[in-house]
XYZ file of C-alpha atoms in Angstrom:
767
model
C -78.397 43.843 -7.645
C -74.519 44.038 -8.270
C -72.441 42.824 -4.889
C -68.651 43.753 -4.814
C -66.382 41.148 -3.768
C -66.096 42.478 -0.461
C -70.002 42.202 0.315
C -69.851 38.625 -1.067
C -67.215 37.839 1.511
C -69.339 39.130 4.192
C -71.915 37.319 3.428
C -70.581 34.174 3.048
C -68.719 34.507 6.676
C -71.960 35.573 8.183
C -73.407 32.165 6.612
C -70.368 30.086 8.573
C -71.365 28.342 11.656
C -68.076 29.142 14.019
C -68.485 25.805 15.796
C -69.159 23.729 12.511
C -66.069 21.187 12.435
C -64.125 22.422 9.831
C -64.214 20.253 6.276
C -61.389 17.699 5.770
C -60.034 17.417 2.129
C -61.008 14.506 0.060
C -58.314 11.733 0.409
C -55.843 11.076 -2.542
C -56.090 7.792 -3.986
C -53.344 5.803 -2.760
C -52.286 8.088 -0.031
C -51.946 6.720 3.768
C -52.287 8.640 6.978
C -48.635 7.250 8.789
C -45.950 8.569 11.191
C -42.766 9.533 8.851
C -40.440 7.423 10.679
C -42.390 4.061 10.566
C -43.407 5.235 6.867
C -39.853 5.267 5.819
C -38.159 2.417 7.982
C -40.734 -0.180 6.442
C -39.779 1.346 2.766
C -36.196 1.117 3.356
C -36.556 -2.507 5.025
C -38.409 -3.350 1.580
C -35.502 -1.599 -0.095
C -32.568 -3.228 1.787
C -34.049 -6.772 1.190
C -34.385 -6.645 -2.264
C -30.580 -5.293 -2.363
C -29.753 -8.310 -0.484
C -31.706 -10.806 -2.166
C -31.876 -9.778 -5.674
C -28.854 -7.882 -6.360
C -25.819 -8.017 -4.533
C -25.710 -11.748 -2.675
C -25.281 -14.972 -4.385
C -27.002 -18.020 -4.153
C -25.064 -21.056 -2.257
C -26.739 -23.632 -4.678
C -25.840 -22.234 -8.109
C -23.521 -19.410 -7.328
C -24.701 -16.706 -9.367
C -26.821 -13.192 -8.678
C -30.180 -12.769 -10.486
C -28.451 -10.290 -13.521
C -25.804 -13.261 -14.226
C -28.610 -15.872 -14.126
C -31.151 -13.863 -16.650
C -27.907 -13.268 -18.919
C -27.132 -16.892 -19.036
C -30.890 -17.793 -19.561
C -31.356 -15.224 -22.183
C -28.363 -16.445 -24.103
C -29.792 -20.351 -23.899
C -33.016 -19.263 -25.642
C -31.078 -17.310 -28.198
C -29.297 -20.780 -28.869
C -25.732 -19.336 -28.244
C -24.101 -22.940 -27.743
C -20.388 -23.259 -27.790
C -20.992 -24.776 -31.080
C -22.802 -22.638 -32.634
C -22.125 -19.009 -33.627
C -21.815 -15.427 -31.990
C -24.518 -13.157 -31.617
C -23.848 -9.476 -30.810
C -23.990 -8.463 -27.421
C -26.703 -5.838 -28.032
C -29.024 -8.331 -28.897
C -28.346 -10.253 -25.189
C -28.195 -6.718 -23.352
C -31.522 -6.059 -25.438
C -33.644 -9.652 -24.337
C -32.272 -9.306 -20.748
C -33.209 -5.657 -20.038
C -36.401 -6.270 -21.910
C -37.863 -9.376 -20.945
C -36.338 -10.322 -17.265
C -34.024 -7.615 -16.118
C -35.780 -4.004 -15.951
C -32.418 -2.012 -15.215
C -29.656 -0.009 -16.934
C -28.430 -1.635 -20.167
C -24.817 -0.436 -18.993
C -24.863 -2.612 -15.795
C -25.898 -5.443 -17.835
C -23.385 -5.379 -20.094
C -20.732 -5.062 -17.577
C -22.277 -7.667 -15.579
C -21.934 -9.569 -19.101
C -18.154 -8.647 -19.871
C -17.199 -9.862 -16.347
C -18.231 -13.274 -17.172
C -16.202 -13.323 -20.316
C -12.909 -11.985 -18.823
C -10.540 -14.830 -18.082
C -8.557 -12.703 -16.051
C -11.682 -11.866 -13.798
C -13.236 -15.020 -13.732
C -11.278 -18.774 -13.242
C -13.955 -20.595 -15.205
C -15.745 -17.825 -17.766
C -19.354 -18.592 -18.444
C -19.366 -16.299 -21.838
C -17.289 -16.718 -24.718
C -16.510 -13.127 -26.091
C -15.494 -12.309 -29.654
C -13.748 -8.431 -29.511
C -12.611 -6.408 -27.016
C -14.117 -7.287 -23.693
C -11.185 -5.086 -21.671
C -7.909 -6.554 -20.409
C -5.568 -6.640 -17.000
C -4.509 -3.168 -17.665
C -7.869 -1.401 -16.813
C -8.699 -0.794 -20.294
C -12.678 -0.861 -20.439
C -14.500 -3.113 -22.821
C -15.780 -1.805 -26.450
C -19.717 -0.848 -26.782
C -21.868 -3.969 -26.672
C -22.771 -3.252 -30.586
C -19.247 -4.174 -31.337
C -18.812 -7.329 -29.277
C -19.893 -10.708 -29.914
C -20.342 -13.491 -27.615
C -22.118 -17.143 -27.083
C -22.122 -19.569 -23.978
C -19.134 -21.529 -22.774
C -18.887 -25.069 -21.812
C -19.176 -24.417 -18.405
C -22.253 -22.593 -18.676
C -23.914 -25.218 -20.226
C -23.114 -27.254 -17.705
C -23.943 -25.045 -14.923
C -27.535 -24.804 -17.074
C -28.124 -28.825 -17.258
C -31.133 -29.696 -16.496
C -33.427 -27.056 -16.922
C -35.253 -28.924 -19.658
C -35.978 -31.718 -16.967
C -37.790 -29.723 -14.377
C -34.781 -29.890 -12.323
C -35.458 -26.733 -10.725
C -38.684 -24.185 -10.728
C -39.715 -21.267 -13.116
C -41.126 -18.139 -12.118
C -42.817 -15.486 -13.894
C -41.012 -12.159 -14.940
C -41.523 -8.817 -13.740
C -44.140 -8.221 -16.499
C -45.912 -11.761 -16.274
C -44.832 -12.137 -20.107
C -42.151 -14.358 -19.812
C -40.954 -17.333 -17.463
C -37.135 -17.519 -16.190
C -35.191 -19.938 -13.579
C -35.418 -19.399 -10.169
C -31.569 -21.033 -9.791
C -29.734 -23.245 -12.023
C -29.620 -26.891 -11.605
C -26.007 -27.702 -12.980
C -23.517 -29.793 -11.213
C -20.692 -27.360 -11.908
C -19.691 -25.914 -8.315
C -20.204 -22.244 -9.389
C -20.127 -20.449 -6.366
C -16.838 -21.504 -5.010
C -15.173 -22.257 -8.591
C -15.677 -18.670 -9.887
C -16.047 -16.697 -6.586
C -18.361 -13.547 -6.165
C -18.155 -10.648 -4.158
C -20.913 -7.461 -3.639
C -22.020 -5.177 -1.278
C -25.628 -4.956 -0.275
C -27.268 -2.729 2.789
C -25.695 -3.835 6.031
C -23.288 -6.554 4.657
C -21.201 -7.880 2.188
C -20.092 -10.966 0.435
C -16.228 -11.546 -1.431
C -15.334 -15.255 -2.116
C -12.013 -15.765 -4.135
C -12.384 -18.108 -6.730
C -11.051 -21.969 -6.275
C -10.042 -25.357 -8.361
C -13.101 -27.139 -9.412
C -11.355 -30.468 -9.265
C -10.689 -29.738 -5.652
C -14.352 -28.493 -5.094
C -15.352 -32.176 -6.692
C -12.921 -34.369 -4.688
C -13.824 -32.828 -1.511
C -17.680 -33.073 -2.490
C -16.745 -36.853 -2.892
C -15.520 -36.555 0.306
C -18.640 -35.589 1.821
C -21.023 -37.838 -0.030
C -18.839 -40.737 1.089
C -18.853 -39.241 4.875
C -21.196 -36.675 5.339
C -19.876 -35.806 9.016
C -16.743 -35.046 7.611
C -15.475 -32.007 9.454
C -13.078 -28.878 8.007
C -9.755 -30.432 8.428
C -10.665 -33.370 6.337
C -12.106 -30.776 3.489
C -8.500 -29.252 3.773
C -6.954 -32.529 2.610
C -8.849 -31.639 -0.420
C -8.797 -27.678 -0.903
C -5.375 -26.278 -0.430
C -6.687 -23.016 -0.723
C -8.205 -20.329 -3.215
C -7.079 -20.469 -6.940
C -6.910 -17.358 -9.194
C -7.253 -16.916 -12.703
C -4.121 -14.791 -12.616
C -2.051 -17.010 -10.482
C 0.352 -15.921 -8.204
C 1.156 -17.184 -4.797
C -0.623 -17.755 -1.553
C 1.669 -17.232 1.175
C -0.256 -17.878 4.623
C 0.393 -21.040 6.527
C -1.726 -23.824 6.719
C -3.575 -23.165 10.286
C -4.308 -19.644 8.585
C -5.885 -20.639 5.892
C -7.982 -23.414 7.428
C -9.384 -20.866 10.037
C -10.388 -18.869 7.342
C -12.568 -21.450 5.542
C -13.485 -23.388 9.047
C -14.781 -19.556 10.118
C -15.978 -18.485 6.575
C -14.374 -14.902 6.787
C -10.580 -14.059 6.666
C -8.337 -13.457 3.987
C -5.344 -14.622 2.153
C -1.720 -12.692 1.495
C -1.348 -13.197 -2.410
C 2.143 -12.143 -4.171
C 3.282 -12.034 -7.538
C 5.384 -14.762 -9.002
C 8.379 -13.864 -10.370
C 12.093 -15.447 -11.017
C 15.387 -14.087 -11.898
C 16.801 -13.584 -15.566
C 20.147 -13.283 -15.814
C 21.494 -10.790 -18.337
C 25.199 -11.935 -18.204
C 28.341 -10.612 -16.697
C 26.729 -10.750 -13.426
C 24.245 -8.693 -13.713
C 20.096 -9.769 -13.426
C 16.715 -8.767 -13.388
C 13.724 -9.405 -11.716
C 10.770 -10.719 -13.455
C 7.351 -10.784 -12.848
C 5.334 -13.331 -14.760
C 1.976 -13.352 -12.792
C 0.252 -10.696 -10.435
C -2.578 -10.590 -7.669
C -5.704 -11.179 -8.497
C -7.886 -7.964 -9.370
C -4.787 -5.575 -9.690
C -4.946 -3.915 -12.781
C -1.257 -4.251 -14.536
C -1.425 -0.296 -15.753
C -2.161 1.117 -12.393
C 0.631 -1.273 -11.112
C 3.187 -0.119 -13.447
C 2.439 3.167 -12.643
C 2.719 2.749 -8.927
C 6.552 1.277 -9.223
C 7.399 3.751 -11.204
C 6.038 6.526 -8.728
C 8.724 4.196 -6.124
C 11.698 4.722 -8.757
C 10.733 8.491 -9.350
C 10.201 9.058 -5.298
C 13.380 7.532 -4.479
C 11.414 4.889 -2.004
C 13.592 1.764 -2.595
C 17.345 3.148 -3.414
C 18.129 -0.545 -4.965
C 15.287 -0.030 -7.324
C 16.174 1.816 -10.325
C 13.813 0.807 -13.462
C 10.568 -0.652 -13.963
C 9.564 -1.784 -17.823
C 6.563 -3.309 -18.849
C 7.420 -5.911 -21.598
C 4.225 -7.668 -21.429
C 1.870 -9.342 -24.342
C -0.490 -11.805 -24.118
C 1.754 -13.118 -21.101
C 2.894 -10.751 -18.707
C 6.156 -9.868 -18.204
C 7.515 -7.121 -15.743
C 10.765 -6.239 -16.070
C 12.096 -4.931 -12.238
C 15.889 -3.810 -12.886
C 18.197 -3.346 -9.470
C 20.706 -0.428 -8.998
C 23.217 -3.093 -9.175
C 24.373 -6.444 -9.135
C 25.260 -6.776 -5.589
C 21.816 -5.971 -4.657
C 20.246 -8.845 -2.887
C 17.221 -10.468 -5.093
C 15.206 -11.431 -2.291
C 15.631 -7.983 -0.273
C 14.256 -5.904 -3.118
C 11.284 -8.142 -3.603
C 10.600 -8.429 -0.178
C 10.736 -4.391 -0.170
C 8.303 -4.410 -3.320
C 5.888 -6.472 -1.674
C 5.546 -3.913 1.263
C 5.466 -0.884 -0.848
C 3.082 -2.071 -3.934
C 0.441 -4.241 -4.728
C 2.694 -7.048 -5.508
C 1.110 -8.184 -2.573
C -2.302 -8.108 -1.563
C -5.017 -9.149 0.662
C -7.728 -10.919 -1.115
C -10.541 -10.902 1.662
C -12.919 -14.097 2.066
C -16.588 -13.183 3.362
C -18.585 -16.170 2.512
C -21.705 -14.799 2.815
C -24.689 -15.993 0.819
C -28.379 -17.094 0.455
C -29.246 -20.163 2.098
C -32.270 -22.349 0.067
C -34.470 -20.658 2.374
C -33.309 -17.203 0.598
C -31.425 -16.201 4.106
C -28.074 -14.423 3.730
C -25.699 -16.114 6.190
C -21.909 -16.540 6.375
C -20.590 -20.428 6.276
C -17.769 -22.023 6.235
C -15.996 -24.014 3.296
C -17.856 -27.260 4.360
C -21.487 -25.575 4.787
C -21.450 -24.058 1.585
C -20.170 -27.265 -0.344
C -22.697 -29.352 1.923
C -25.646 -26.727 0.738
C -24.508 -27.187 -2.656
C -24.694 -31.106 -2.721
C -28.004 -31.044 -0.788
C -28.920 -29.039 -3.772
C -27.561 -31.499 -6.365
C -29.750 -34.303 -4.584
C -32.817 -32.750 -4.827
C -32.165 -31.871 -8.746
C -31.313 -35.367 -9.037
C -34.551 -36.384 -7.532
C -36.437 -33.860 -9.584
C -34.812 -35.168 -12.618
C -35.361 -39.056 -11.967
C -39.198 -37.989 -11.422
C -39.449 -35.936 -14.555
C -38.229 -38.775 -16.685
C -40.052 -41.599 -14.296
C -43.426 -39.204 -15.925
C -41.939 -38.903 -19.509
C -41.611 -42.702 -19.506
C -44.929 -43.366 -18.148
C -46.408 -41.138 -20.543
C -44.278 -43.371 -23.300
C -45.024 -46.536 -22.460
C -49.141 -45.267 -22.111
C -48.542 -44.905 -25.756
C -46.498 -47.723 -26.633
C -49.545 -50.039 -24.922
C -51.775 -48.252 -27.649
C -49.861 -48.967 -30.227
C -49.185 -52.644 -29.690
C -52.970 -53.244 -28.972
C -53.610 -51.508 -32.683
C -51.070 -53.839 -34.026
C -52.543 -56.703 -32.750
C -56.201 -55.779 -33.981
C -55.152 -54.067 -37.091
C -58.060 -55.150 -39.096
C -60.738 -54.511 -37.037
C -59.076 -50.951 -35.860
C -59.397 -50.692 -40.019
C -62.507 -51.429 -39.957
C -63.694 -49.253 -37.255
C -62.007 -46.356 -38.841
C -63.785 -47.005 -42.002
C -66.958 -47.938 -40.740
C -67.789 -45.521 -38.059
C -68.736 -41.907 -38.030
C -66.900 -41.326 -34.740
C -64.284 -44.452 -34.138
C -62.324 -42.835 -31.139
C -64.855 -43.747 -28.575
C -65.596 -47.233 -30.037
C -62.117 -48.002 -30.306
C -61.655 -46.513 -26.505
C -64.492 -49.191 -25.540
C -63.537 -52.252 -27.725
C -60.084 -52.188 -27.029
C -60.123 -50.803 -23.555
C -58.007 -47.476 -24.456
C -57.348 -44.187 -23.013
C -58.061 -41.045 -24.588
C -54.746 -40.428 -25.259
C -54.017 -43.515 -26.664
C -56.796 -43.466 -29.360
C -55.824 -40.113 -30.464
C -52.396 -41.503 -30.759
C -53.744 -44.678 -32.804
C -55.975 -42.169 -35.051
C -53.176 -39.981 -35.685
C -50.768 -42.582 -36.845
C -49.235 -42.669 -40.436
C -50.178 -46.025 -42.863
C -46.469 -46.262 -43.044
C -45.964 -47.295 -39.659
C -48.506 -50.526 -40.242
C -45.278 -52.639 -40.535
C -44.625 -55.841 -38.689
C -40.866 -54.486 -37.880
C -42.944 -51.287 -36.407
C -44.551 -53.931 -33.915
C -40.995 -55.490 -32.819
C -39.381 -52.004 -32.225
C -42.008 -50.565 -30.108
C -42.324 -53.803 -28.013
C -38.435 -53.392 -27.762
C -38.549 -49.809 -27.285
C -41.229 -50.797 -24.482
C -39.254 -53.102 -22.650
C -36.404 -51.009 -22.567
C -38.392 -47.951 -21.066
C -39.854 -50.495 -18.558
C -36.718 -51.591 -17.328
C -35.242 -47.967 -17.284
C -38.317 -47.182 -15.076
C -37.510 -50.524 -12.503
C -34.184 -48.430 -12.232
C -35.233 -44.863 -11.401
C -37.913 -46.300 -8.904
C -35.106 -47.989 -7.552
C -33.111 -44.894 -7.694
C -35.583 -42.649 -5.942
C -35.967 -44.986 -2.958
C -32.543 -45.658 -1.845
C -30.274 -42.909 -0.420
C -27.479 -44.888 -1.323
C -28.151 -45.559 -5.003
C -28.456 -41.698 -5.244
C -25.024 -40.997 -3.557
C -23.695 -43.528 -5.978
C -25.183 -41.801 -8.856
C -23.888 -38.674 -7.782
C -20.553 -39.840 -7.119
C -20.385 -41.036 -10.719
C -21.843 -37.739 -12.216
C -19.338 -35.875 -10.569
C -16.814 -38.108 -11.563
C -17.945 -37.453 -15.348
C -17.248 -33.774 -14.371
C -13.932 -34.345 -12.673
C -13.105 -36.098 -16.314
C -13.494 -32.679 -17.529
C -12.220 -30.182 -15.290
C -9.594 -32.024 -13.654
C -5.847 -30.946 -12.961
C -4.696 -32.923 -16.336
C -6.385 -30.359 -18.466
C -5.659 -26.782 -19.793
C -8.666 -25.287 -18.052
C -8.515 -27.218 -14.723
C -4.749 -27.323 -13.733
C -3.958 -25.407 -10.526
C -2.785 -21.944 -11.567
C -2.228 -20.233 -7.915
C 0.585 -21.931 -5.755
C 0.161 -22.094 -2.016
C 3.194 -21.764 -0.073
C 3.839 -20.163 3.323
C 6.205 -17.134 3.604
C 7.170 -14.588 6.008
C 5.027 -11.742 5.730
C 7.074 -8.818 3.969
C 9.073 -7.063 6.099
C 10.562 -3.266 6.619
C 13.657 -3.663 5.431
C 16.447 -1.083 6.879
C 17.558 1.568 4.800
C 20.899 0.520 5.494
C 20.697 -2.910 3.958
C 19.797 -1.209 0.661
C 23.076 0.870 0.322
C 26.021 -0.689 -1.117
C 28.529 -0.179 1.619
C 31.765 1.858 0.575
C 34.635 3.719 2.201
C 34.146 7.520 2.286
C 36.082 10.421 4.580
C 33.457 12.906 5.763
C 34.945 16.421 6.017
C 33.178 19.443 8.048
C 34.843 22.710 6.989
C 34.839 25.539 9.975
C 32.012 27.438 7.966
C 29.744 24.659 7.963
C 30.693 23.174 4.368
C 29.848 19.055 4.218
C 31.447 16.485 1.698
C 32.374 12.518 1.672
C 35.305 11.835 -0.458
C 35.933 8.716 -1.814
C 38.009 6.045 0.178
C 39.593 6.272 3.413
C 42.200 9.150 2.820
C 44.567 10.487 5.477
C 42.494 12.723 7.696
C 45.891 14.094 8.730
C 46.329 16.061 5.926
C 43.074 17.445 5.110
C 44.651 21.055 5.457
C 46.064 20.157 2.221
C 42.511 20.033 0.569
C 40.945 22.731 -1.237
C 38.941 25.209 0.881
C 37.313 28.567 0.192
C 39.247 31.296 1.313
C 39.339 31.837 4.812
C 37.931 28.201 5.717
C 39.931 25.328 6.920
C 39.236 21.851 8.355
C 37.205 21.482 11.554
C 36.236 18.104 11.543
C 37.149 14.800 9.543
C 36.764 11.252 9.776
C 36.460 7.810 8.114
C 33.033 6.344 7.212
C 30.888 4.207 5.242
C 28.417 5.058 3.326
C 25.721 2.945 5.348
C 26.459 4.799 8.155
C 24.472 7.566 10.133
C 26.277 10.597 10.605
C 25.158 12.508 13.744
C 25.791 16.554 14.052
C 25.765 17.940 17.943
C 25.065 21.538 18.096
C 25.587 23.695 20.855
C 21.620 24.486 21.891
C 21.865 20.668 22.518
C 19.897 19.216 19.694
C 21.392 16.514 17.746
C 20.848 16.200 14.034
C 21.347 13.089 11.535
C 22.684 13.064 8.285
C 22.763 9.863 5.828
C 26.561 9.400 4.463
C 25.381 8.125 1.227
C 23.513 11.396 0.665
C 26.387 13.389 1.209
C 27.448 15.913 -1.188
C 30.690 14.583 -3.495
C 33.985 15.223 -2.566
C 34.851 17.214 -5.878
C 34.530 21.272 -4.739
C 34.051 22.416 -1.665
C 30.754 20.566 -0.936
C 27.632 21.945 0.550
C 26.916 24.117 3.440
C 25.281 21.522 6.060
C 22.728 23.990 7.047
C 20.869 23.551 3.859
C 20.842 19.594 4.957
C 19.270 20.359 8.793
C 17.564 23.297 10.439
C 19.969 24.081 12.479
C 18.987 27.049 14.744
C 20.484 30.523 13.826
C 24.483 30.691 14.318
C 24.610 27.649 16.842
C 27.845 26.344 16.582
C 28.781 22.821 15.789
C 30.563 21.145 18.686
C 31.195 17.489 17.227
C 30.048 15.541 14.118
C 30.884 11.825 14.142
C 29.382 8.193 12.580
C 26.738 6.292 14.759
C 28.720 3.672 14.630
C 31.458 4.766 16.716
C 30.367 3.894 20.004
C 26.747 2.693 21.788
C 27.010 5.031 24.528
C 28.511 8.390 24.496
C 28.864 10.927 27.460
C 27.338 14.510 26.968
C 28.639 17.548 29.144
C 27.833 21.133 29.098
C 29.922 24.246 29.846
C 28.521 24.506 33.445
C 30.117 20.962 34.043
C 26.506 19.105 34.082
C 26.508 16.015 32.164
C 25.197 12.526 31.442
C 25.661 8.824 29.719
C 23.217 8.715 26.814
C 22.592 5.891 24.311
C 23.501 6.777 20.809
C 20.278 5.064 19.310
C 18.827 8.279 21.423
C 20.940 10.306 19.371
C 19.361 9.791 16.175
C 16.739 12.077 14.900
C 13.806 11.251 12.420
C 13.859 14.553 10.646
C 15.826 17.509 9.373
C 14.724 19.697 12.503
C 16.752 17.444 14.451
C 16.099 16.009 18.165
C 16.610 17.704 21.679
C 18.732 15.452 24.059
C 20.553 18.058 26.007
C 18.532 20.756 27.882
C 21.611 23.200 29.505
C 20.835 25.761 32.056
C 20.555 29.398 31.159
C 23.814 30.579 29.805
C 25.610 27.491 29.324
C 25.655 25.399 26.296
C 26.340 21.847 24.918
C 30.612 21.326 24.915
C 31.811 17.970 24.585
C 30.098 14.534 23.063
C 32.620 11.746 24.002
C 32.462 8.169 23.136
C 32.569 5.784 26.092
C 35.125 3.331 25.921
C 33.478 -0.219 26.494
C 36.528 -1.081 28.878
C 35.650 2.412 31.006
C 34.962 2.274 34.568
C 35.887 6.114 35.201
C 35.147 9.285 34.258
C 37.819 12.076 33.876
C 37.008 15.721 34.108
C 39.079 19.016 33.869
C 38.178 22.083 34.030
C 38.977 25.757 32.870
C 40.815 26.414 36.136
C 43.218 23.006 35.660
C 41.467 21.165 37.879
C 41.129 17.252 37.393
C 39.043 14.984 38.645
C 38.060 11.391 38.175
C 35.095 9.450 39.736
C 33.415 5.938 38.929
C 31.602 6.017 35.815
C 28.630 3.876 37.531
C 28.050 7.584 39.332
C 27.196 9.254 36.118
C 23.320 8.301 34.972
C 22.200 6.929 31.707
C 19.113 9.462 30.409
C 17.726 9.779 27.128
C 17.272 13.894 27.514
C 17.662 16.637 30.266
C 20.433 18.301 32.033
C 22.172 15.798 33.697
C 23.927 15.935 36.976
C 27.314 17.877 38.298
C 30.220 16.646 37.119
C 32.995 19.065 39.013
C 32.462 21.844 40.935
C 33.973 25.218 39.765
C 34.201 28.497 41.752
C 34.735 30.292 38.826
C 35.340 29.348 34.795
C 33.589 26.006 33.428
C 34.070 22.660 31.966
C 37.023 22.138 29.396
C 36.920 18.151 28.817
C 35.750 15.242 29.865
C 36.875 11.394 29.154
C 35.914 7.908 30.239
C 39.089 5.851 30.798
C 40.097 1.768 32.361
C 41.111 2.952 36.218
C 43.777 0.169 35.900
C 45.282 1.550 32.807
C 45.627 5.124 33.806
C 45.266 8.244 31.407
C 47.775 8.859 28.744
C 47.986 12.158 26.710
C 50.070 13.126 23.889
C 53.190 15.110 24.175
C 52.421 17.363 21.213
C 54.970 18.591 18.759
C 55.789 16.149 15.880
C 57.575 13.373 18.238
C 54.333 11.389 18.247
C 55.088 10.457 21.806
C 52.602 9.946 24.350
C 52.850 10.049 28.131
C 51.012 7.956 31.125
C 49.825 8.298 34.354
C 49.257 4.722 35.915
C 48.294 5.808 39.163
C 45.123 7.801 39.182
C 44.166 7.369 42.991
C 45.441 11.413 43.976
C 42.701 12.615 41.561
C 39.848 10.375 42.490
C 37.231 11.506 44.508
C 33.613 11.660 44.420
C 31.180 13.237 41.584
C 30.792 16.839 41.811
C 34.347 17.442 43.594
C 36.557 20.143 43.062
C 39.308 18.266 41.874
C 43.232 19.128 41.683
C 45.954 20.216 39.354
C 46.514 17.425 36.610
C 50.259 15.376 36.679
C 53.101 16.640 35.233
C 53.243 17.329 31.175
C 49.417 17.191 30.926
C 48.545 19.255 27.805
C 48.489 23.253 28.598
C 45.145 23.411 26.519
C 43.483 21.414 29.135
C 42.244 18.666 26.777
C 42.433 14.886 27.320
């Protein structure tokens, strides 16, 4: 019987019990049923802990991360000692990633390159041959081209690996063994520093001088309770491989080391080089740690091109094996300290090197330590290493003494021993019973060479045995006495201090610690040569600056465009800020040194500032003219404003006066320092004087009513000393002036109408 697909589906459906539970799929091997958030958090925690403990943070005891430790271990097994030849880095990287470190070859090689760079590590652990990069920021050559071997520092760091000083652990595949940490006495953590970013934490430890660290360790051995202040008498601060100057105060450095967090301000080292005839250049010979010289030169060149520092005109890199950066000032009159202070603020010639002493302690727990705690933890590890090395030597001595005792018994009974060997089929058990030998002793006797059966050999064996027994007694005394261990540790550190002392080429301090003030903001005026100029603004708004102080009265004789003429002319200095007041009440600021030169007609001032529409120019004057000014509008309202409040930071200007509808700014007059009264005259030729104290000082606004008018508006305003009266020019070519000493008749309250001025007052109503 043939069934269609529909019939088969119908029969199958009829056979299924609707109330029966649905069948569950077979579980996949290795699959577990768990909430997604808990499964994700557990796995992320495992990843985070792996990053913290096995990648990013160094161990406080040897100052190394696993990749660095495995690199040095692999090089040691390849017998790349300082006295041996070099081998290709590709061979080292291959051994590391194949046996110990299952990560990318490039990351391993990058770590190896850093260990060989003398500008990155204070005490390099790898001696590289070939292109290992440079301080300019160039990368190293590929590992198939470079070669390497260990340095003496690395040998000192691994000293004791053959003496059971630390434990060995299986590698990731269980085929090899690698040390959990290095036992050497060299203080690598603080001497070479470390940096790394883990999950939720980071570490940043600058390098230090090994001799200072050893002296601080000797201090802690003598006085384990020594505080941070005592440690600071030995450790003055970081010691960078690139030199430079640490310019923080002693108190700041001490606080940073006491907390394990903070930073250090590091500056380049420079000096002045005389170029003859009064000229000079600043020569930078050392740059801050971690700064690539190539990028630093580019940044300094950008400062020159962008004209951020007017007194700095050129930079040249004349470096070879030694750093030499030439900084050229604009002129011989530039102050060298001012130039370098400005560059410290604007470039990486001064940087902040952070300190975050976050390390793994002896329990593999990450925590931030102070300098004293880190040194103490390192010393505790060294005492454990000393004890393990001593116990290892004791075990070796016991094994050797056991064999020597067997040899000596053999010499005392030589004829009988020979007889047993010649006659017995199994001489070993017979010898063990007759001479009370151990299995090792009997085996060693049977393996002796015939040439050893000499009288002289017996004497040497006894001499060796006595010497070993004496050494064993000393080691047992050492292990049983803390005082002896401290003495031995001081002796070992003293030997290390000779190798890395301040009088050696490698151990000499390179970074100077000298307090200096923070790089300050240098005012622009201080960077400009002060020279006299005459500023001229034409009626049509063309501005220029003539060199020197020329006669401003004769400016009509200067060349102007046809139909144009002088509007404002005054003397100033190139360091001045020139203020321009517009009818709208906005004030604009021009740099005197940036004004166009006196040749030609100048340039339109509206190209330098965003002057609104056809707004007229009320006044143009140097900011140094007076500390305060009276500003007044055509409707007779005004106030006193500080000159500092008139200075604008952008070309859009700054609104100071906000005239009422239909009014405009008319006058900006300097306040005489001796003035105690204000004089106001209107278009209606009415004069009023009132105390200057009645005029408020404001930064912005309409001000108050100076004088009341029935028709017309303000004509002019001035300030004067009431006791001296008012003076005005009589006009004409005579140059004579006329004074009115008694201004009492015109004195009234601010806002009054005033009265007719004294006889002879100018008809244009201008003071």
